[in-house]
PDB file of C-alpha atoms and ligand atoms in Angstrom:
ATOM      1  CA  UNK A  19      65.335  34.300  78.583  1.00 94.00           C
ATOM      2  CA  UNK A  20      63.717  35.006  81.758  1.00 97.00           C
ATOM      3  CA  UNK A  21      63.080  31.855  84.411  1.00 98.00           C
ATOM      4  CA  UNK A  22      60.336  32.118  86.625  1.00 98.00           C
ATOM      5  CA  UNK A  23      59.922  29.470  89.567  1.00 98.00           C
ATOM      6  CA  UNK A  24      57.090  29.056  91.453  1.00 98.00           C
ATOM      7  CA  UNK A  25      56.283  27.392  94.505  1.00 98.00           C
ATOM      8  CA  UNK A  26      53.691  25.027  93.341  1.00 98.00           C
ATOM      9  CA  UNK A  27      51.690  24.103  90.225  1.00 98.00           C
ATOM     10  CA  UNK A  28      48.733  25.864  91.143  1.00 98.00           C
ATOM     11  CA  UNK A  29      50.675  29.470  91.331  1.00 98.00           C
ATOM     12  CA  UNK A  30      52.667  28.622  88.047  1.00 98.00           C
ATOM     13  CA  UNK A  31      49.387  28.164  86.161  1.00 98.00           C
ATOM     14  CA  UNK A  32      47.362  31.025  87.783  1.00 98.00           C
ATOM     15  CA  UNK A  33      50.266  33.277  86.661  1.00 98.00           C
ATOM     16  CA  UNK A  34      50.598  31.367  83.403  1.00 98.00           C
ATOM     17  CA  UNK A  35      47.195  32.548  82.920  1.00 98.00           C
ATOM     18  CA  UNK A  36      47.420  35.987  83.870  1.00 98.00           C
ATOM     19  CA  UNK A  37      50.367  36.047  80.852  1.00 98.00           C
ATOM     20  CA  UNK A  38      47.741  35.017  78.005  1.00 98.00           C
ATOM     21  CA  UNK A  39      44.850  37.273  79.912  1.00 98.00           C
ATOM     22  CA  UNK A  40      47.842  40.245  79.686  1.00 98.00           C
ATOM     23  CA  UNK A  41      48.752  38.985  76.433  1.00 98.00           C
ATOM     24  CA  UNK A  42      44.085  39.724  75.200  1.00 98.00           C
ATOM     25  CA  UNK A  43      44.047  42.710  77.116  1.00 97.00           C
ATOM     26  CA  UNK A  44      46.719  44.732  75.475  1.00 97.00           C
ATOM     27  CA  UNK A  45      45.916  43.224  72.008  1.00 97.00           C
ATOM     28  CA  UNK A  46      42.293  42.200  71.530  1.00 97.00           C
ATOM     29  CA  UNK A  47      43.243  40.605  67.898  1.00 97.00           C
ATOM     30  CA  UNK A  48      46.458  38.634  69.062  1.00 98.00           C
ATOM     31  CA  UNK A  49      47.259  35.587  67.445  1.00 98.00           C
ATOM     32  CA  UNK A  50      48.323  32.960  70.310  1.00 98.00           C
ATOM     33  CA  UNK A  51      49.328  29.256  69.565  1.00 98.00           C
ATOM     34  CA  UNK A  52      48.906  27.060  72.468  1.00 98.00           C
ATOM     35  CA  UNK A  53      50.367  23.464  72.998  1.00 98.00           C
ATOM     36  CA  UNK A  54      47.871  20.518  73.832  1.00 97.00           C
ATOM     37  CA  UNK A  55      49.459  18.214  76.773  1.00 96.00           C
ATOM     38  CA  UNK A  56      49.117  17.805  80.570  1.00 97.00           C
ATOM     39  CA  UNK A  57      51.034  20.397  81.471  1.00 98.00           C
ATOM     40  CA  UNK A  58      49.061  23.460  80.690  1.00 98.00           C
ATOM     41  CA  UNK A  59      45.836  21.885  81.596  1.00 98.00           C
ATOM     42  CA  UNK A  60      45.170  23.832  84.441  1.00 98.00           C
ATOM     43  CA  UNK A  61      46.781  26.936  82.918  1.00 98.00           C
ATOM     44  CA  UNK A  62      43.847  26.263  80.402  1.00 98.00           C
ATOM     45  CA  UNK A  63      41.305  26.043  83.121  1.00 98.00           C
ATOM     46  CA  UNK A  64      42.175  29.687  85.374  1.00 98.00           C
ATOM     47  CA  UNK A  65      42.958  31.565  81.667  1.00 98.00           C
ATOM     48  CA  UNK A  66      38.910  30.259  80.918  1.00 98.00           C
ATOM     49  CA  UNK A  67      37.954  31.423  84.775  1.00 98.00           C
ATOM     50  CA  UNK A  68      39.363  34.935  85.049  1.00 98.00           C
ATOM     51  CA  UNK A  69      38.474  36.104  81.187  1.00 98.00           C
ATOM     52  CA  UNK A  70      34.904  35.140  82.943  1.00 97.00           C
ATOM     53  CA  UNK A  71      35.718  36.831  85.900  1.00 97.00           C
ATOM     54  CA  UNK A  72      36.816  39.651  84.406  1.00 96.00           C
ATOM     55  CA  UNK A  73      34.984  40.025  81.678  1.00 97.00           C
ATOM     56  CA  UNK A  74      37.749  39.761  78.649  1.00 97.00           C
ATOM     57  CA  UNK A  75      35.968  39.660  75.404  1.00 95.00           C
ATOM     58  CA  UNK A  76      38.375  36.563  73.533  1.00 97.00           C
ATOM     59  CA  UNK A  77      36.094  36.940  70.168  1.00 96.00           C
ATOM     60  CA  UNK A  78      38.899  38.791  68.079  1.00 97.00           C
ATOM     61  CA  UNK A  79      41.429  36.568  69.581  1.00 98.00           C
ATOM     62  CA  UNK A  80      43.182  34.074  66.837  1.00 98.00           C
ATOM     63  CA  UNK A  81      44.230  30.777  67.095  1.00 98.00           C
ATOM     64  CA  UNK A  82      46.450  28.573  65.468  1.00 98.00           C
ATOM     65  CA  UNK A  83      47.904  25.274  65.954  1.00 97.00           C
ATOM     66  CA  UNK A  84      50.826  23.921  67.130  1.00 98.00           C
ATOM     67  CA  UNK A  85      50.805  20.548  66.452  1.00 98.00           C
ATOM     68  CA  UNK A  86      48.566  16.771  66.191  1.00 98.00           C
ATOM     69  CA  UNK A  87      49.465  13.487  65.657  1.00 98.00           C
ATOM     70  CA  UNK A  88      48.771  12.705  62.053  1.00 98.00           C
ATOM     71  CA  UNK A  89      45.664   9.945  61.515  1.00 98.00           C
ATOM     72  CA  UNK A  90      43.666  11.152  64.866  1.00 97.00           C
ATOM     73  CA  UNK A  91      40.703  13.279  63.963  1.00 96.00           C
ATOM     74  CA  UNK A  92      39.387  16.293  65.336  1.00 95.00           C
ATOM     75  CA  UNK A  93      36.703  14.580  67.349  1.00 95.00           C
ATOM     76  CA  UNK A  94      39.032  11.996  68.743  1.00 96.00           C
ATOM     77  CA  UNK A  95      39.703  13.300  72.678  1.00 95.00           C
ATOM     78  CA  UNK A  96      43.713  12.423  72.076  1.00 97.00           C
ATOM     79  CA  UNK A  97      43.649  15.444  69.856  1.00 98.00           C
ATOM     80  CA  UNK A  98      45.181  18.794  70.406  1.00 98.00           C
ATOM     81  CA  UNK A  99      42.129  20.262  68.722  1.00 98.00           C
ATOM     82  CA  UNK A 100      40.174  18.179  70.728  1.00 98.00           C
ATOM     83  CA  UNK A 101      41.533  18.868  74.142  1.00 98.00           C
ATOM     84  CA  UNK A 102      41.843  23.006  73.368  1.00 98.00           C
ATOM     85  CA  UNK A 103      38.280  22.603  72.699  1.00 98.00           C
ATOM     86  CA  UNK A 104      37.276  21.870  75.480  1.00 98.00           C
ATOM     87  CA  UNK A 105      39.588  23.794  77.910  1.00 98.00           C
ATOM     88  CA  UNK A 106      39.527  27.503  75.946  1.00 98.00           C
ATOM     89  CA  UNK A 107      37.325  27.753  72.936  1.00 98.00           C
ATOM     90  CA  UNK A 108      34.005  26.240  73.986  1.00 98.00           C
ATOM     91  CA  UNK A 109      34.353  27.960  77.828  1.00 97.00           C
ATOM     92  CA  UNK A 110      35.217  31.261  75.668  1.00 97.00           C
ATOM     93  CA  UNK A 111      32.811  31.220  72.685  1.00 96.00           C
ATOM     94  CA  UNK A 112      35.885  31.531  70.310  1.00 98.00           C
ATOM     95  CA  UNK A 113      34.200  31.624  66.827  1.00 97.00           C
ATOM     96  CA  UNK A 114      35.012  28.826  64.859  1.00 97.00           C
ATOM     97  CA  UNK A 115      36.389  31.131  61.857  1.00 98.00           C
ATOM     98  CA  UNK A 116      38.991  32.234  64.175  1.00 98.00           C
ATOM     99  CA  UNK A 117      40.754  28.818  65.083  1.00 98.00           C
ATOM    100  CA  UNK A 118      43.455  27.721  62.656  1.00 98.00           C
ATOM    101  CA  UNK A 119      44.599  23.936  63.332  1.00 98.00           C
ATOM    102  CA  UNK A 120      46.254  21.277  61.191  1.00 98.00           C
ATOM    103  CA  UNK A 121      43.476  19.000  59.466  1.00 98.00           C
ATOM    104  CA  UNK A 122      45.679  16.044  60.860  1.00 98.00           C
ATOM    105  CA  UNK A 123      43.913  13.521  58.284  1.00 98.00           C
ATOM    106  CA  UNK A 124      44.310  15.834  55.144  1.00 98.00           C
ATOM    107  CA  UNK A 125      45.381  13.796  52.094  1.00 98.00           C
ATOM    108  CA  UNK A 126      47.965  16.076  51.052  1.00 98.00           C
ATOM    109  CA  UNK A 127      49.624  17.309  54.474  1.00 98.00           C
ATOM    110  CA  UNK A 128      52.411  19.404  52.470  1.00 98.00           C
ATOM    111  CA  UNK A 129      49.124  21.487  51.305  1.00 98.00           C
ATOM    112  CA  UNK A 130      47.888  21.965  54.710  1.00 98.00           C
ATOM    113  CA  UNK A 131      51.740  22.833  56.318  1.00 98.00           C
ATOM    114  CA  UNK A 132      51.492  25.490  53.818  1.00 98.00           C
ATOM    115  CA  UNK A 133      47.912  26.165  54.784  1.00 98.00           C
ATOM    116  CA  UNK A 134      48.755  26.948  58.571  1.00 98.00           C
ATOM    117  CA  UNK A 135      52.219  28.932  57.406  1.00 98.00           C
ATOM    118  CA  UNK A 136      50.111  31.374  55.267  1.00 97.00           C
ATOM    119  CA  UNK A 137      47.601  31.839  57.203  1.00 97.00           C
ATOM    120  CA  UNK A 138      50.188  33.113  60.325  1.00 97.00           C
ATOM    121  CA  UNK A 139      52.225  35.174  57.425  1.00 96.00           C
ATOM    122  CA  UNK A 140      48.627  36.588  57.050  1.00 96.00           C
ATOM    123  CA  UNK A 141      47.962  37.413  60.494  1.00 94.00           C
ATOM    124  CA  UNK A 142      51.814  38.593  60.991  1.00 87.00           C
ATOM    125  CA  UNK A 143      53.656  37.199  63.632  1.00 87.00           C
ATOM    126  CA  UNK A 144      52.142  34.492  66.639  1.00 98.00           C
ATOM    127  CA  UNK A 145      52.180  36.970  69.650  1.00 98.00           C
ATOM    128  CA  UNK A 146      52.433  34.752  72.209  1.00 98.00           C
ATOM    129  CA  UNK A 147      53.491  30.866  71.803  1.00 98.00           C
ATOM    130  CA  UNK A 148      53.113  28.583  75.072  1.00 98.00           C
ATOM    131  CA  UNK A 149      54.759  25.219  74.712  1.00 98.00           C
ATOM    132  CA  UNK A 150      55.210  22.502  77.216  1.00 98.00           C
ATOM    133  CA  UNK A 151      58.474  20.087  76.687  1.00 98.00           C
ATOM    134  CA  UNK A 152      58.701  16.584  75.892  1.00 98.00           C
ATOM    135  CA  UNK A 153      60.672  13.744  77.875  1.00 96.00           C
ATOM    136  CA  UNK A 154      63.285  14.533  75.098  1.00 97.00           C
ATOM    137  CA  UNK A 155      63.144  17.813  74.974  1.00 98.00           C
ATOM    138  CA  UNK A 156      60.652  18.565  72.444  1.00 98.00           C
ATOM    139  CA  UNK A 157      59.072  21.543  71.509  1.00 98.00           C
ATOM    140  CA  UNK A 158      55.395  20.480  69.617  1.00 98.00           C
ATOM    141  CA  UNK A 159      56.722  17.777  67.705  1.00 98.00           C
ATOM    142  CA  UNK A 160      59.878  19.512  66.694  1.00 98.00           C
ATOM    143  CA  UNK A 161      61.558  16.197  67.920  1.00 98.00           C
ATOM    144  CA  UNK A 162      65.433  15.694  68.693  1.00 98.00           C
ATOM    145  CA  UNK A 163      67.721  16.470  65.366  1.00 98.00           C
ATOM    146  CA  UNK A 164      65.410  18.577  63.639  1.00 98.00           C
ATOM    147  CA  UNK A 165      66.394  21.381  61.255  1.00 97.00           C
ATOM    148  CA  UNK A 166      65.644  24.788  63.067  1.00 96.00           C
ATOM    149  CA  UNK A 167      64.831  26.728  60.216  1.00 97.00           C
ATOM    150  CA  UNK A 168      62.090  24.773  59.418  1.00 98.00           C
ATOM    151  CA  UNK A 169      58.478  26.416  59.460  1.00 98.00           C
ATOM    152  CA  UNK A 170      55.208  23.800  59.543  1.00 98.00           C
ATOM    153  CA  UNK A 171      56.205  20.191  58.394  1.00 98.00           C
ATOM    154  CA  UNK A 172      55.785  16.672  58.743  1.00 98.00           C
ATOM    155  CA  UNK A 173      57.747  13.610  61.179  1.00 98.00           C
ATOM    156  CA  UNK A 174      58.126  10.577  62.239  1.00 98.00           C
ATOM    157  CA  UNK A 175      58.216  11.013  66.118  1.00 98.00           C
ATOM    158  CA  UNK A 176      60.591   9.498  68.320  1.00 97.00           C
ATOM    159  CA  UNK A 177      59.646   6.239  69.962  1.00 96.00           C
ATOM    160  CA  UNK A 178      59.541   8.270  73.016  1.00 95.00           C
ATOM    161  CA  UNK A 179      57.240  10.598  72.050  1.00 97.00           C
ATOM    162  CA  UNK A 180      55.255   7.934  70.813  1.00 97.00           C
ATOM    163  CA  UNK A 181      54.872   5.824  73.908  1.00 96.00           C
ATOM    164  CA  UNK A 182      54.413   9.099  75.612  1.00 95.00           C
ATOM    165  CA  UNK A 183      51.542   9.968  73.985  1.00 96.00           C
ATOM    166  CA  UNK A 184      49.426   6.957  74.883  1.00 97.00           C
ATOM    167  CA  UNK A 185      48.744   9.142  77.843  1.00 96.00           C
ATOM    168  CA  UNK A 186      46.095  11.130  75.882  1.00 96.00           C
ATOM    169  CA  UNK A 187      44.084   8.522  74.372  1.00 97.00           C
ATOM    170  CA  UNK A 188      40.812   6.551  75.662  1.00 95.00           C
ATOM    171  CA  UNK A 189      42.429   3.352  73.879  1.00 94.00           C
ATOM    172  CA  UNK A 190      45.798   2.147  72.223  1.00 93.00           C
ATOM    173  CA  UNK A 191      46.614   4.369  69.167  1.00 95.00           C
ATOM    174  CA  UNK A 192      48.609   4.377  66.601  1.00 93.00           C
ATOM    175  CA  UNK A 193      50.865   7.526  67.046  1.00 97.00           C
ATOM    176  CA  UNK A 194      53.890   6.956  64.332  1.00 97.00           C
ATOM    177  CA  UNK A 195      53.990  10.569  62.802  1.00 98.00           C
ATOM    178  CA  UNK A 196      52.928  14.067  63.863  1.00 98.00           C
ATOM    179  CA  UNK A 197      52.447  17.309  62.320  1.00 98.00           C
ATOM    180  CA  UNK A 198      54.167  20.522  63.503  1.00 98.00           C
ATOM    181  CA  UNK A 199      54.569  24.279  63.486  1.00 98.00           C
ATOM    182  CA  UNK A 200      58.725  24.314  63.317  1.00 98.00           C
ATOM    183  CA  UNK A 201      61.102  26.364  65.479  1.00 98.00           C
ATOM    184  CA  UNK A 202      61.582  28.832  62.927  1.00 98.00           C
ATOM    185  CA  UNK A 203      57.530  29.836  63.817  1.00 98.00           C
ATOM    186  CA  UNK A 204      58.669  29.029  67.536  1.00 98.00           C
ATOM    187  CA  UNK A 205      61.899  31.485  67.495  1.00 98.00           C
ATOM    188  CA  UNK A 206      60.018  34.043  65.348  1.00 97.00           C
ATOM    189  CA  UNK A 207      56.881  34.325  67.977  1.00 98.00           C
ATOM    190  CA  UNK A 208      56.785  37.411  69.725  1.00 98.00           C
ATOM    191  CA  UNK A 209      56.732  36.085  73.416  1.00 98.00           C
ATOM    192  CA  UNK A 210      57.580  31.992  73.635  1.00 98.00           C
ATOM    193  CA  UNK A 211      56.713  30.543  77.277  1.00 98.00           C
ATOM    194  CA  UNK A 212      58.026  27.289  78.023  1.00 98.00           C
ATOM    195  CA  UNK A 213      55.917  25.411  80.948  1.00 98.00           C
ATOM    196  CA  UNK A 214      56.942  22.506  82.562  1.00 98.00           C
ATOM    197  CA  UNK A 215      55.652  21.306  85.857  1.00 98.00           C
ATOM    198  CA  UNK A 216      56.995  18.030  88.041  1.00 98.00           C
ATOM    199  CA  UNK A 217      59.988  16.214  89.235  1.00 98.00           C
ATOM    200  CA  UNK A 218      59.853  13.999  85.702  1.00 98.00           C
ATOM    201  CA  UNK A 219      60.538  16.882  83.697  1.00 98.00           C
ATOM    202  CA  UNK A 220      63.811  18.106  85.815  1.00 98.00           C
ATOM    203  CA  UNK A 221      66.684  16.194  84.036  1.00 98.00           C
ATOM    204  CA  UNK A 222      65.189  17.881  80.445  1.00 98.00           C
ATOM    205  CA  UNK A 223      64.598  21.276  81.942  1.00 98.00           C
ATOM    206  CA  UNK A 224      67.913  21.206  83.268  1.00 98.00           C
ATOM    207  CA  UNK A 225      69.601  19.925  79.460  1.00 98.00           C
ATOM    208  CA  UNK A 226      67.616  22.584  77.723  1.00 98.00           C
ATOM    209  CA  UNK A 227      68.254  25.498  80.055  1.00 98.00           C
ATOM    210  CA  UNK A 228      71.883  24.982  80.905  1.00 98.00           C
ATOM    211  CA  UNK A 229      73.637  22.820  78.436  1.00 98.00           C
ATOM    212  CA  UNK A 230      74.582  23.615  75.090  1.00 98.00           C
ATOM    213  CA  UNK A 231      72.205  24.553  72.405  1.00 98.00           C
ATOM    214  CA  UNK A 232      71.536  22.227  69.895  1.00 98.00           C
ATOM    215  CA  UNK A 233      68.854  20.310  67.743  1.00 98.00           C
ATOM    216  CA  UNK A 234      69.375  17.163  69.832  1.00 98.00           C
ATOM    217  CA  UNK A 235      67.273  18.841  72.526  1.00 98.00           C
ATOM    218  CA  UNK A 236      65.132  21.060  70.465  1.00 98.00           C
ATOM    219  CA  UNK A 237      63.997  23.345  73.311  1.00 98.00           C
ATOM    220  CA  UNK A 238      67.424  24.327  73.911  1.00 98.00           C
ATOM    221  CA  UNK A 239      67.435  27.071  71.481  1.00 98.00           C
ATOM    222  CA  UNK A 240      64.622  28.934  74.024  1.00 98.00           C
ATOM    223  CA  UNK A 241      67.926  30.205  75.348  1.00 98.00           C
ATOM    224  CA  UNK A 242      68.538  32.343  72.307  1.00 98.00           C
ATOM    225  CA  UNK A 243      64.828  33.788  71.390  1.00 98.00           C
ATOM    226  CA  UNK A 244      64.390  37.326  72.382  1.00 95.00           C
ATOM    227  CA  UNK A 245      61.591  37.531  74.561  1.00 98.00           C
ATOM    228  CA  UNK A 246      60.964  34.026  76.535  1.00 98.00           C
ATOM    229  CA  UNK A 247      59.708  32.866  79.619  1.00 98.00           C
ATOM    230  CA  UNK A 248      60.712  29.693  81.030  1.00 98.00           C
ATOM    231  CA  UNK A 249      57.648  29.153  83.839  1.00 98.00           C
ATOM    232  CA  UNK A 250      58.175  26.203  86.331  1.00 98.00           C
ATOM    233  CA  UNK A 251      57.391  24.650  89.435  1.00 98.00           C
ATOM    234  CA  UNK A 252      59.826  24.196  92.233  1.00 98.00           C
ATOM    235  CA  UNK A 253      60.056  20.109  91.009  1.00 98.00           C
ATOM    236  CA  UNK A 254      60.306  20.941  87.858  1.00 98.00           C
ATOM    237  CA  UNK A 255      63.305  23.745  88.744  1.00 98.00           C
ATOM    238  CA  UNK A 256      65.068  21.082  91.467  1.00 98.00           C
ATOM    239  CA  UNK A 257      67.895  20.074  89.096  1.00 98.00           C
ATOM    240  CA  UNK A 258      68.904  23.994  87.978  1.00 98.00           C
ATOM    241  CA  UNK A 259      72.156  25.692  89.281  1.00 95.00           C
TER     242      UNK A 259
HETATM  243  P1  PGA B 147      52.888  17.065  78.565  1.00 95.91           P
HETATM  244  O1  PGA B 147      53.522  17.073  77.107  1.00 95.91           O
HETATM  245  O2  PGA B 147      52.478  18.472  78.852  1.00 95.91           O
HETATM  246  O3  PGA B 147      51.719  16.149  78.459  1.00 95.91           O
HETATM  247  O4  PGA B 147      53.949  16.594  79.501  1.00 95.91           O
HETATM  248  C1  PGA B 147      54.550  17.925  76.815  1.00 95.91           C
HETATM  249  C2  PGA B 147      55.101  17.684  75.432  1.00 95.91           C
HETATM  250  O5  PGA B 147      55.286  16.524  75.040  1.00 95.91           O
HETATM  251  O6  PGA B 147      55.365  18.667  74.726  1.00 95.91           O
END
């Protein structure tokens, strides 16, 4: 696990960009998962300006998801699907035939965990998986006691996470139970970043990075994948040793 601080959150997501830009160049079909949230909004926004800039051709590029809150539709603006819409396939012209995301009001939500699971055996491994953490140190919604071996499944979320996620909607929603890819998908990816910018996410950065690993704080177990980046700003590094 390799921890990268940067100064502010404007150099942590041009260089967060320049990773998924690195990521197209070498592989034109790579499959990348990208989290929804705050966090890697403006990640979202330089990766969209410099494939313009320099002219990096997306339209093999695969996408799946990593998670939505079950109930919210595609159209909704709280979505994941919604929000990477806007920031990276629109901007990018990603054909539609090439994004992969959880139907997060199918009827039979086993069906469509083992939708998204087959289509990533099909397209071999996720090359590169960018996450952002949760208050409780959630990966997607791989929330606190979850089994690791798990692939794509089902869960309540924590109250937490619920509350949380207010943030992302125009009005009060109901948010009881999300759909996930699980850390088995997260562990097997090729390259995992974890971003996290700001002072709020400190006291979690500094549980998941330096205290023991265990499925209380999910993202913890980034300390035993193979090939990940932890990317922060300096608030977001204040509380490390
Ligand atoms: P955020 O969400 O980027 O909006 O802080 C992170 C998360 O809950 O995974």
């Amino acid at each position: 696990m390799h921890t990268i601080v940067y100064d502010n959150p404007d150099q942590l997501a041009r260089s967060t960009a320049e990773k998924i830009i690195g990521t197209v160049e070498h592989n034109p079909n790579a499959l990348l998962c990208l989290a929804g949230g705050e966090t890697p909004r403006l990640t979202y926004r330089y990766t969209a300006a410099i494939a313009k800039d320099k002219g990096i051709d997306f339209s093999a590029v695969q996408f799946v998801s990593l998670d939505e809150w079950i109930g919210v539709s595609t159209s909704n603006t709280g979505s994941c699907y919604y929000f990477l819409q806007q920031m990276l396939f629109a901007p990018l012209d990603i054909p539609s035939a090439n994004i992969h995301f959880f139907d997060a009001c199918a009827v039979d939500l086993d069906a469509e965990c083992k939708r998204i699971d087959n289509i990533i055996g099909q397209l071999k491994d996720i090359d590169l998986m960018l996450v952002g953490i949760g208050m409780n140190g959630h990966i997607g919604f791989n929330e606190p006691g979850v089994a690791v071996d798990q692939a794509a499944h089902t869960t309540v979320l924590d109250i937490s996470t619920q509350q949380v996620g207010q943030k992302y909607f125009l009005e009060n929603t109901a948010l009881q139970k999300g759909i996930t890819l699980g850390m088995a998908q997260f562990m097997q990816a090729q390259t995992a970043i974890l971003l996290a910018s700001g002072i709020t996410k400190a006291a979690i950065i500094k549980k998941a990075l330096e205290e023991e690993i265990t499925n209380a704080v999910p993202a913890s177990f980034i300390q035993k994948h193979g090939n990940a980046f932890v990317m922060l700003d300096m608030a977001a590094a204040s509380l490390l040793q």
